[in-house]
PDB file of C-alpha atoms in Angstrom:
ATOM      1  CA  MET A   2       0.468   0.044   0.603  1.00  0.00           C
ATOM      2  CA  VAL A   3       1.616   3.423  -1.450  1.00  0.00           C
ATOM      3  CA  LEU A   4       0.264   6.866  -0.090  1.00  0.00           C
ATOM      4  CA  VAL A   5       1.231   9.035  -2.713  1.00  0.00           C
ATOM      5  CA  ALA A   6       0.810  13.225  -1.404  1.00  0.00           C
ATOM      6  CA  HIS A   7       3.222  15.877  -3.340  1.00  0.00           C
ATOM      7  CA  GLY A   8       5.946  16.928  -1.112  1.00  0.00           C
ATOM      8  CA  THR A   9       7.208  19.624   0.760  1.00  0.00           C
ATOM      9  CA  ARG A  10      10.506  21.394   2.052  1.00  0.00           C
ATOM     10  CA  LYS A  11       9.501  22.295   5.458  1.00  0.00           C
ATOM     11  CA  PRO A  12       9.960  18.872   7.926  1.00  0.00           C
ATOM     12  CA  GLY A  13       7.382  19.256  10.240  1.00  0.00           C
ATOM     13  CA  GLY A  14       4.844  18.304   6.808  1.00  0.00           C
ATOM     14  CA  VAL A  15       6.835  15.748   6.443  1.00  0.00           C
ATOM     15  CA  SER A  16       6.234  14.278   9.616  1.00  0.00           C
ATOM     16  CA  MET A  17       2.280  14.923   8.920  1.00  0.00           C
ATOM     17  CA  ILE A  18       2.578  12.985   5.695  1.00  0.00           C
ATOM     18  CA  GLY A  19       4.349  10.478   7.859  1.00  0.00           C
ATOM     19  CA  GLU A  20       2.420  10.066  10.633  1.00  0.00           C
ATOM     20  CA  LEU A  21      -0.879   9.906   8.118  1.00  0.00           C
ATOM     21  CA  ALA A  22       0.311   6.873   7.053  1.00  0.00           C
ATOM     22  CA  GLU A  23       1.207   5.574   9.758  1.00  0.00           C
ATOM     23  CA  ARG A  24      -2.081   6.158  11.515  1.00  0.00           C
ATOM     24  CA  VAL A  25      -3.524   4.405   8.368  1.00  0.00           C
ATOM     25  CA  GLY A  26      -1.318   2.065   8.418  1.00  0.00           C
ATOM     26  CA  ALA A  27      -2.143   1.226  12.137  1.00  0.00           C
ATOM     27  CA  ALA A  28      -5.714   1.514  11.451  1.00  0.00           C
ATOM     28  CA  LEU A  29      -5.420  -1.458   8.719  1.00  0.00           C
ATOM     29  CA  ALA A  30      -3.279  -3.458  10.599  1.00  0.00           C
ATOM     30  CA  ARG A  31      -0.460  -3.611   7.403  1.00  0.00           C
ATOM     31  CA  PRO A  32       2.345  -1.147   6.783  1.00  0.00           C
ATOM     32  CA  VAL A  33       1.371   1.753   4.320  1.00  0.00           C
ATOM     33  CA  ARG A  34       4.771   3.464   2.195  1.00  0.00           C
ATOM     34  CA  VAL A  35       4.938   6.981   1.537  1.00  0.00           C
ATOM     35  CA  ALA A  36       6.088   8.535  -1.482  1.00  0.00           C
ATOM     36  CA  PHE A  37       5.879  12.179  -3.192  1.00  0.00           C
ATOM     37  CA  VAL A  38       5.773  13.255  -6.454  1.00  0.00           C
ATOM     38  CA  ASP A  39       7.716  16.306  -6.013  1.00  0.00           C
ATOM     39  CA  VAL A  40      10.005  18.564  -4.147  1.00  0.00           C
ATOM     40  CA  LEU A  41      11.704  14.587  -2.177  1.00  0.00           C
ATOM     41  CA  GLY A  42      12.097  11.231  -2.350  1.00  0.00           C
ATOM     42  CA  PRO A  43      10.786   8.239  -2.191  1.00  0.00           C
ATOM     43  CA  THR A  44       9.468   9.098  -6.054  1.00  0.00           C
ATOM     44  CA  PRO A  45       5.697   6.781  -6.437  1.00  0.00           C
ATOM     45  CA  SER A  46       8.699   5.003  -9.402  1.00  0.00           C
ATOM     46  CA  GLU A  47      10.793   3.905  -7.202  1.00  0.00           C
ATOM     47  CA  VAL A  48       8.325   2.676  -4.288  1.00  0.00           C
ATOM     48  CA  LEU A  49       6.659   0.482  -6.124  1.00  0.00           C
ATOM     49  CA  ARG A  50      10.250  -1.229  -7.873  1.00  0.00           C
ATOM     50  CA  SER A  51      10.805  -1.918  -4.517  1.00  0.00           C
ATOM     51  CA  LEU A  52       7.701  -3.233  -3.966  1.00  0.00           C
ATOM     52  CA  GLY A  53       8.791  -6.509  -6.827  1.00  0.00           C
ATOM     53  CA  GLY A  54       5.351  -7.681  -8.780  1.00  0.00           C
ATOM     54  CA  ALA A  55       2.818  -7.555  -5.826  1.00  0.00           C
ATOM     55  CA  PRO A  56      -0.306  -5.904  -6.332  1.00  0.00           C
ATOM     56  CA  ALA A  57       0.207  -2.342  -4.902  1.00  0.00           C
ATOM     57  CA  ILE A  58      -2.828  -0.114  -3.922  1.00  0.00           C
ATOM     58  CA  VAL A  59      -2.034   3.480  -4.605  1.00  0.00           C
ATOM     59  CA  VAL A  60      -4.208   5.944  -2.659  1.00  0.00           C
ATOM     60  CA  PRO A  61      -3.149   9.798  -4.106  1.00  0.00           C
ATOM     61  CA  ALA A  62      -3.134  12.038  -0.803  1.00  0.00           C
ATOM     62  CA  PHE A  63      -4.599  15.337  -3.403  1.00  0.00           C
ATOM     63  CA  LEU A  64      -7.482  16.955  -2.260  1.00  0.00           C
ATOM     64  CA  SER A  65      -8.252  17.242  -6.449  1.00  0.00           C
ATOM     65  CA  SER A  66      -7.369  15.910  -9.306  1.00  0.00           C
ATOM     66  CA  GLY A  67      -5.442  17.963 -10.916  1.00  0.00           C
ATOM     67  CA  TYR A  68      -1.690  17.422 -13.078  1.00  0.00           C
ATOM     68  CA  HIS A  69       0.547  15.190 -10.799  1.00  0.00           C
ATOM     69  CA  VAL A  70      -3.285  13.083 -10.352  1.00  0.00           C
ATOM     70  CA  ARG A  71      -3.623  12.835 -13.989  1.00  0.00           C
ATOM     71  CA  SER A  72      -0.064  13.480 -15.355  1.00  0.00           C
ATOM     72  CA  ASP A  73       2.549  12.675 -12.686  1.00  0.00           C
ATOM     73  CA  LEU A  74       0.950   9.578 -11.371  1.00  0.00           C
ATOM     74  CA  PRO A  75       0.478   7.566 -14.108  1.00  0.00           C
ATOM     75  CA  ASP A  76       4.121   8.601 -15.459  1.00  0.00           C
ATOM     76  CA  HIS A  77       5.200   7.265 -12.254  1.00  0.00           C
ATOM     77  CA  ILE A  78       3.441   3.836 -12.249  1.00  0.00           C
ATOM     78  CA  ALA A  79       4.832   3.270 -16.472  1.00  0.00           C
ATOM     79  CA  ALA A  80       8.146   4.744 -15.440  1.00  0.00           C
ATOM     80  CA  SER A  81       8.415   1.564 -12.177  1.00  0.00           C
ATOM     81  CA  ALA A  82       6.598  -1.087 -14.549  1.00  0.00           C
ATOM     82  CA  HIS A  83       4.885  -2.493 -12.083  1.00  0.00           C
ATOM     83  CA  PRO A  84       2.660  -5.449 -13.524  1.00  0.00           C
ATOM     84  CA  ALA A  85      -0.719  -4.945 -10.865  1.00  0.00           C
ATOM     85  CA  VAL A  86      -1.036  -0.972  -9.647  1.00  0.00           C
ATOM     86  CA  THR A  87      -4.405  -0.210  -8.446  1.00  0.00           C
ATOM     87  CA  VAL A  88      -4.910   3.614  -7.738  1.00  0.00           C
ATOM     88  CA  THR A  89      -7.973   4.701  -6.182  1.00  0.00           C
ATOM     89  CA  PRO A  90      -9.516   8.199  -6.304  1.00  0.00           C
ATOM     90  CA  ALA A  91      -8.465  11.288  -4.720  1.00  0.00           C
ATOM     91  CA  LEU A  92      -9.016  12.615  -1.046  1.00  0.00           C
ATOM     92  CA  GLY A  93     -11.844  15.439  -2.976  1.00  0.00           C
ATOM     93  CA  PRO A  94     -13.830  16.058  -3.737  1.00  0.00           C
ATOM     94  CA  ASP A  95     -15.866  13.797  -0.901  1.00  0.00           C
ATOM     95  CA  PRO A  96     -18.268  14.827   1.766  1.00  0.00           C
ATOM     96  CA  GLN A  97     -16.056  13.604   4.725  1.00  0.00           C
ATOM     97  CA  MET A  98     -13.064  16.193   3.567  1.00  0.00           C
ATOM     98  CA  VAL A  99     -15.744  18.903   4.008  1.00  0.00           C
ATOM     99  CA  ARG A 100     -17.017  17.634   7.159  1.00  0.00           C
ATOM    100  CA  VAL A 101     -13.085  17.890   8.164  1.00  0.00           C
ATOM    101  CA  VAL A 102     -12.901  21.378   7.164  1.00  0.00           C
ATOM    102  CA  THR A 103     -15.828  21.918   9.302  1.00  0.00           C
ATOM    103  CA  ASP A 104     -14.981  20.797  12.406  1.00  0.00           C
ATOM    104  CA  ARG A 105     -11.163  22.119  11.277  1.00  0.00           C
ATOM    105  CA  LEU A 106     -13.949  26.043  11.386  1.00  0.00           C
ATOM    106  CA  LEU A 107     -15.151  24.373  14.919  1.00  0.00           C
ATOM    107  CA  GLU A 108     -12.252  24.237  16.179  1.00  0.00           C
ATOM    108  CA  SER A 109     -10.277  27.448  14.925  1.00  0.00           C
ATOM    109  CA  GLY A 110     -13.575  29.490  16.910  1.00  0.00           C
ATOM    110  CA  TRP A 111     -15.323  29.940  13.261  1.00  0.00           C
ATOM    111  CA  ARG A 112     -18.875  31.755  14.711  1.00  0.00           C
ATOM    112  CA  PRO A 113     -21.861  31.807  12.298  1.00  0.00           C
ATOM    113  CA  GLY A 114     -21.462  35.308  10.834  1.00  0.00           C
ATOM    114  CA  ASP A 115     -18.116  34.610   9.741  1.00  0.00           C
ATOM    115  CA  SER A 116     -16.782  34.874   6.302  1.00  0.00           C
ATOM    116  CA  VAL A 117     -14.874  32.284   5.362  1.00  0.00           C
ATOM    117  CA  VAL A 118     -12.353  31.501   2.714  1.00  0.00           C
ATOM    118  CA  LEU A 119     -11.389  28.304   1.446  1.00  0.00           C
ATOM    119  CA  ALA A 120      -7.215  27.943   0.331  1.00  0.00           C
ATOM    120  CA  ALA A 121      -6.339  25.358  -1.666  1.00  0.00           C
ATOM    121  CA  ALA A 122      -3.187  25.545  -2.659  1.00  0.00           C
ATOM    122  CA  GLY A 123      -3.282  26.638  -6.711  1.00  0.00           C
ATOM    123  CA  THR A 124      -3.731  25.076  -9.959  1.00  0.00           C
ATOM    124  CA  SER A 125      -4.160  24.986 -13.402  1.00  0.00           C
ATOM    125  CA  ASP A 126      -5.903  22.320 -14.189  1.00  0.00           C
ATOM    126  CA  ARG A 127      -9.692  22.333 -15.331  1.00  0.00           C
ATOM    127  CA  GLY A 128     -10.231  19.209 -13.194  1.00  0.00           C
ATOM    128  CA  ALA A 129      -9.021  20.256 -10.458  1.00  0.00           C
ATOM    129  CA  GLN A 130     -10.633  23.627  -9.941  1.00  0.00           C
ATOM    130  CA  ARG A 131     -13.547  22.215 -11.388  1.00  0.00           C
ATOM    131  CA  ASP A 132     -12.739  19.790  -7.833  1.00  0.00           C
ATOM    132  CA  LEU A 133     -12.006  22.630  -5.787  1.00  0.00           C
ATOM    133  CA  ARG A 134     -15.630  24.718  -6.408  1.00  0.00           C
ATOM    134  CA  ILE A 135     -17.434  21.835  -5.838  1.00  0.00           C
ATOM    135  CA  THR A 136     -15.803  21.218  -2.259  1.00  0.00           C
ATOM    136  CA  ALA A 137     -16.420  24.718  -1.525  1.00  0.00           C
ATOM    137  CA  THR A 138     -20.311  24.605  -2.629  1.00  0.00           C
ATOM    138  CA  LEU A 139     -20.592  22.073  -0.372  1.00  0.00           C
ATOM    139  CA  LEU A 140     -18.713  23.444   2.385  1.00  0.00           C
ATOM    140  CA  SER A 141     -21.168  27.010   1.847  1.00  0.00           C
ATOM    141  CA  ALA A 142     -24.361  24.746   1.676  1.00  0.00           C
ATOM    142  CA  ALA A 143     -22.660  23.021   5.391  1.00  0.00           C
ATOM    143  CA  LEU A 144     -21.914  26.839   7.385  1.00  0.00           C
ATOM    144  CA  GLY A 145     -25.114  28.329   5.898  1.00  0.00           C
ATOM    145  CA  ASN A 146     -23.013  30.707   4.320  1.00  0.00           C
ATOM    146  CA  ARG A 147     -20.985  31.868   0.921  1.00  0.00           C
ATOM    147  CA  VAL A 148     -17.514  30.614   0.906  1.00  0.00           C
ATOM    148  CA  GLU A 149     -14.989  32.110  -1.007  1.00  0.00           C
ATOM    149  CA  LEU A 150     -12.613  30.210  -3.117  1.00  0.00           C
ATOM    150  CA  ALA A 151      -9.148  31.075  -3.205  1.00  0.00           C
ATOM    151  CA  TYR A 152      -5.306  30.598  -3.258  1.00  0.00           C
ATOM    152  CA  ALA A 153      -1.510  29.867  -2.079  1.00  0.00           C
ATOM    153  CA  ALA A 154       0.098  29.949  -5.365  1.00  0.00           C
ATOM    154  CA  THR A 155      -1.462  29.022  -8.853  1.00  0.00           C
ATOM    155  CA  GLY A 156      -4.527  30.287  -9.569  1.00  0.00           C
ATOM    156  CA  GLU A 157      -7.239  33.813  -8.640  1.00  0.00           C
ATOM    157  CA  PRO A 158      -7.959  35.151  -6.303  1.00  0.00           C
ATOM    158  CA  ARG A 159      -5.340  34.475  -4.198  1.00  0.00           C
ATOM    159  CA  VAL A 160      -5.689  34.222  -0.934  1.00  0.00           C
ATOM    160  CA  PRO A 161      -4.742  37.432   0.684  1.00  0.00           C
ATOM    161  CA  GLN A 162      -6.938  39.129  -1.955  1.00  0.00           C
ATOM    162  CA  ALA A 163      -9.685  37.671  -0.698  1.00  0.00           C
ATOM    163  CA  VAL A 164      -9.780  38.245   3.051  1.00  0.00           C
ATOM    164  CA  ARG A 165      -9.396  42.474   1.672  1.00  0.00           C
ATOM    165  CA  ARG A 166     -12.207  42.062  -0.509  1.00  0.00           C
ATOM    166  CA  LEU A 167     -13.866  40.810   2.149  1.00  0.00           C
ATOM    167  CA  ARG A 168     -13.620  43.050   4.222  1.00  0.00           C
ATOM    168  CA  ALA A 169     -13.519  45.740   1.363  1.00  0.00           C
ATOM    169  CA  ALA A 170     -17.853  44.380   1.640  1.00  0.00           C
ATOM    170  CA  GLY A 171     -17.887  45.030   5.522  1.00  0.00           C
ATOM    171  CA  ALA A 172     -17.333  41.345   7.014  1.00  0.00           C
ATOM    172  CA  ARG A 173     -16.184  41.609  10.136  1.00  0.00           C
ATOM    173  CA  ARG A 174     -14.399  38.375  10.550  1.00  0.00           C
ATOM    174  CA  VAL A 175     -12.710  36.324   7.981  1.00  0.00           C
ATOM    175  CA  VAL A 176     -11.325  32.767   8.894  1.00  0.00           C
ATOM    176  CA  ILE A 177      -9.137  31.048   6.757  1.00  0.00           C
ATOM    177  CA  ALA A 178     -10.086  27.854   6.017  1.00  0.00           C
ATOM    178  CA  SER A 179      -6.894  25.572   5.181  1.00  0.00           C
ATOM    179  CA  TYR A 180      -7.709  23.040   2.686  1.00  0.00           C
ATOM    180  CA  LEU A 181      -3.730  21.719   2.374  1.00  0.00           C
ATOM    181  CA  LEU A 182      -2.814  18.386   3.801  1.00  0.00           C
ATOM    182  CA  ALA A 183       0.104  19.415   5.808  1.00  0.00           C
ATOM    183  CA  ASP A 184       1.968  22.195   7.077  1.00  0.00           C
ATOM    184  CA  GLY A 185       3.835  23.572   4.523  1.00  0.00           C
ATOM    185  CA  LEU A 186       5.605  27.344   2.661  1.00  0.00           C
ATOM    186  CA  PHE A 187       1.712  27.495   1.302  1.00  0.00           C
ATOM    187  CA  GLN A 188       0.297  26.607   5.255  1.00  0.00           C
ATOM    188  CA  ASP A 189       2.660  29.716   6.145  1.00  0.00           C
ATOM    189  CA  ARG A 190       1.500  31.558   3.755  1.00  0.00           C
ATOM    190  CA  LEU A 191      -2.346  31.578   4.886  1.00  0.00           C
ATOM    191  CA  ARG A 192      -0.742  32.804   8.242  1.00  0.00           C
ATOM    192  CA  GLY A 193       0.446  35.872   6.208  1.00  0.00           C
ATOM    193  CA  ALA A 194      -2.541  36.543   4.403  1.00  0.00           C
ATOM    194  CA  GLY A 195      -4.481  39.069   6.767  1.00  0.00           C
ATOM    195  CA  ALA A 196      -7.639  36.477   8.383  1.00  0.00           C
ATOM    196  CA  ASP A 197      -8.430  36.811  11.962  1.00  0.00           C
ATOM    197  CA  LEU A 198      -8.279  32.505  12.290  1.00  0.00           C
ATOM    198  CA  VAL A 199      -6.388  30.492  10.096  1.00  0.00           C
ATOM    199  CA  THR A 200      -7.538  26.510  10.622  1.00  0.00           C
ATOM    200  CA  ALA A 201      -4.754  23.855  11.069  1.00  0.00           C
ATOM    201  CA  PRO A 202      -4.327  21.584   7.886  1.00  0.00           C
ATOM    202  CA  VAL A 203      -6.408  19.072   7.335  1.00  0.00           C
ATOM    203  CA  GLY A 204      -4.176  16.509   7.193  1.00  0.00           C
ATOM    204  CA  LEU A 205      -4.213  14.329  10.931  1.00  0.00           C
ATOM    205  CA  HIS A 206      -7.731  14.558  11.596  1.00  0.00           C
ATOM    206  CA  PRO A 207      -9.385  11.325  12.246  1.00  0.00           C
ATOM    207  CA  GLY A 208     -11.843  12.224   9.423  1.00  0.00           C
ATOM    208  CA  THR A 209      -8.629  12.358   6.823  1.00  0.00           C
ATOM    209  CA  VAL A 210      -7.531   9.308   8.341  1.00  0.00           C
ATOM    210  CA  ARG A 211     -10.748   7.243   8.212  1.00  0.00           C
ATOM    211  CA  LEU A 212     -11.579   8.298   4.403  1.00  0.00           C
ATOM    212  CA  VAL A 213      -7.627   7.517   3.459  1.00  0.00           C
ATOM    213  CA  THR A 214      -7.858   3.954   5.409  1.00  0.00           C
ATOM    214  CA  ALA A 215     -11.502   3.141   3.331  1.00  0.00           C
ATOM    215  CA  ARG A 216      -9.458   4.601  -0.400  1.00  0.00           C
ATOM    216  CA  PHE A 217      -7.494   1.195   1.166  1.00  0.00           C
ATOM    217  CA  ARG A 218      -9.868  -1.053   1.889  1.00  0.00           C
ATOM    218  CA  ARG A 219     -12.525   0.236  -0.752  1.00  0.00           C
ATOM    219  CA  ALA A 220      -9.377  -0.997  -3.163  1.00  0.00           C
ATOM    220  CA  VAL A 221      -8.691  -4.414  -1.355  1.00  0.00           C
ATOM    221  CA  LEU A 222     -10.862  -6.282  -2.662  1.00  0.00           C
ATOM    222  CA  PRO A 223     -10.882  -6.324  -5.991  1.00  0.00           C
ATOM    223  CA  VAL A 224      -7.613  -6.790  -5.852  1.00  0.00           C
ATOM    224  CA  LEU A 225      -8.091  -9.849  -3.881  1.00  0.00           C
ATOM    225  CA  SER A 226     -10.507 -11.410  -5.989  1.00  0.00           C
ATOM    226  CA  GLY A 227      -9.000 -10.017  -9.431  1.00  0.00           C
ATOM    227  CA  ALA A 228     -11.241  -8.031 -10.641  1.00  0.00           C
ATOM    228  CA  VAL A 229      -9.087  -5.102 -11.554  1.00  0.00           C
ATOM    229  CA  VAL A 230      -6.902  -5.960 -14.159  1.00  0.00           C
ATOM    230  CA  GLY A 231      -3.141  -3.971 -12.580  1.00  0.00           C
ATOM    231  CA  ARG A 232      -1.444  -2.260 -14.922  1.00  0.00           C
ATOM    232  CA  PRO A 233      -0.035   1.218 -15.646  1.00  0.00           C
ATOM    233  CA  LEU A 234      -2.733   3.923 -15.814  1.00  0.00           C
ATOM    234  CA  PRO A 235      -3.251   5.559 -19.678  1.00  0.00           C
ATOM    235  CA  ARG A 236      -2.078   9.207 -18.844  1.00  0.00           C
ATOM    236  CA  GLY A 237      -5.272  10.779 -17.708  1.00  0.00           C
ATOM    237  CA  THR A 238      -7.337   7.595 -16.629  1.00  0.00           C
ATOM    238  CA  THR A 239      -8.438   6.624 -12.668  1.00  0.00           C
ATOM    239  CA  PRO A 240     -10.168   3.969 -11.775  1.00  0.00           C
ATOM    240  CA  LEU A 241     -13.162   3.733  -9.617  1.00  0.00           C
ATOM    241  CA  VAL A 242     -13.549   6.908  -9.161  1.00  0.00           C
ATOM    242  CA  GLU A 243     -17.626   8.834  -8.437  1.00  0.00           C
ATOM    243  CA  PRO A 244     -18.091  11.748 -10.612  1.00  0.00           C
ATOM    244  CA  ALA A 245     -17.316  14.921  -9.123  1.00  0.00           C
ATOM    245  CA  GLU A 246     -20.568  16.139 -10.300  1.00  0.00           C
ATOM    246  CA  SER A 247     -22.761  13.572  -8.171  1.00  0.00           C
ATOM    247  CA  ILE A 248     -22.200  15.133  -4.355  1.00  0.00           C
ATOM    248  CA  VAL A 249     -22.391  19.144  -5.585  1.00  0.00           C
ATOM    249  CA  ALA A 250     -24.794  20.546  -2.897  1.00  0.00           C
ATOM    250  CA  ARG A 251     -26.901  23.942  -3.272  1.00  0.00           C
ATOM    251  CA  PRO A 252     -25.903  26.293  -0.886  1.00  0.00           C
ATOM    252  CA  LEU A 253     -28.218  26.960   2.170  1.00  0.00           C
ATOM    253  CA  PRO A 254     -30.502  30.364   2.671  1.00  0.00           C
ATOM    254  CA  ARG A 255     -28.511  32.291   4.787  1.00  0.00           C
ATOM    255  CA  GLY A 256     -28.167  32.648   8.485  1.00  0.00           C
ATOM    256  CA  THR A 257     -29.552  28.559   8.350  1.00  0.00           C
ATOM    257  CA  THR A 258     -28.354  26.779  11.159  1.00  0.00           C
ATOM    258  CA  PRO A 259     -25.309  24.243   9.875  1.00  0.00           C
ATOM    259  CA  LEU A 260     -26.080  20.200   9.803  1.00  0.00           C
ATOM    260  CA  VAL A 261     -23.274  18.813   8.851  1.00  0.00           C
ATOM    261  CA  GLU A 262     -21.533  16.555  12.194  1.00  0.00           C
ATOM    262  CA  PRO A 263     -18.264  17.501  13.250  1.00  0.00           C
ATOM    263  CA  ALA A 264     -16.198  14.696  11.515  1.00  0.00           C
ATOM    264  CA  GLY A 265     -14.817  13.491  14.422  1.00  0.00           C
ATOM    265  CA  ALA A 266     -18.169  12.444  15.775  1.00  0.00           C
TER     266      ALA A 266
END
C-alpha cells in the first residue's frame, strides 16, 4: 500500500504525511509506504519498484484531481513497470473532507456569520479547479453561508486578495479554512494573509485518516478477487472514481443553522 503526496521542504510537513501513513497503517494492520511526486523522494516509481511484483494499491493524497494525479502519477506508474497497480480516487471532492474542514473551522473558533475563505494550494488544471469549486459549494451548504474559494499559489483570486475583498465588503471577521493536507510553505502563506483565524491543515484529522483508510479498503477487495487488472494507467485515467458532479449540493439560505456533524464524531 502506497500513499502518494506532493512533498514539501518543511520537515514538519513531511512528518505529518508520515504520521498520516502510520495512522492509516495502524487502522489497516499493515504497513503503508509514502511516496512524493515533487520536491523530495522517494518517488512513486521508486517505491513501486521496491515492492517487486506484489499487487500494489496507490492512494493519491491530493484534495483535487489535478496535474499530479492525472499526469505525474500515471507516468511514475508506467516508469516503474510494476505489473499490478490499482489507483484509488484522490481525497477530494468528497463530503467527508467537507466534514473535516467544517470541524477544523469549529476548532479554530469560527462563528456563524463569519466570512470564510476556502484556501487551496492552487492549480491551473481545469478538472482540479472544478473539484475545488465543488468542495467550496459543499462547504457553503454546510455552513449556511457563501464560502469564497481562493489559492495560495497558482490561480485567482489569491488568498490575501480574497480576504481584502471580504473586508472591503464589510466582513467583521474573516476565517481562512485551510484546504491543505500538511503544514508547509503554503500554510505559512495562509497565516500571513490577513485573516482573523486560520484553521489547521486537514491531513491528521481523524476524518482524513478514516477516508484514506476507506480508500485502501475499498480497493483491496477487487485486488484480492482479481477483478481489477493492475496495469499502469494511461495518462489521465483513474479507476474507481465516482463522478464529482454526483456530490454537488446547493448552498443553504443565509443564516441557516449548519447541519454537518463534526467529522471526529
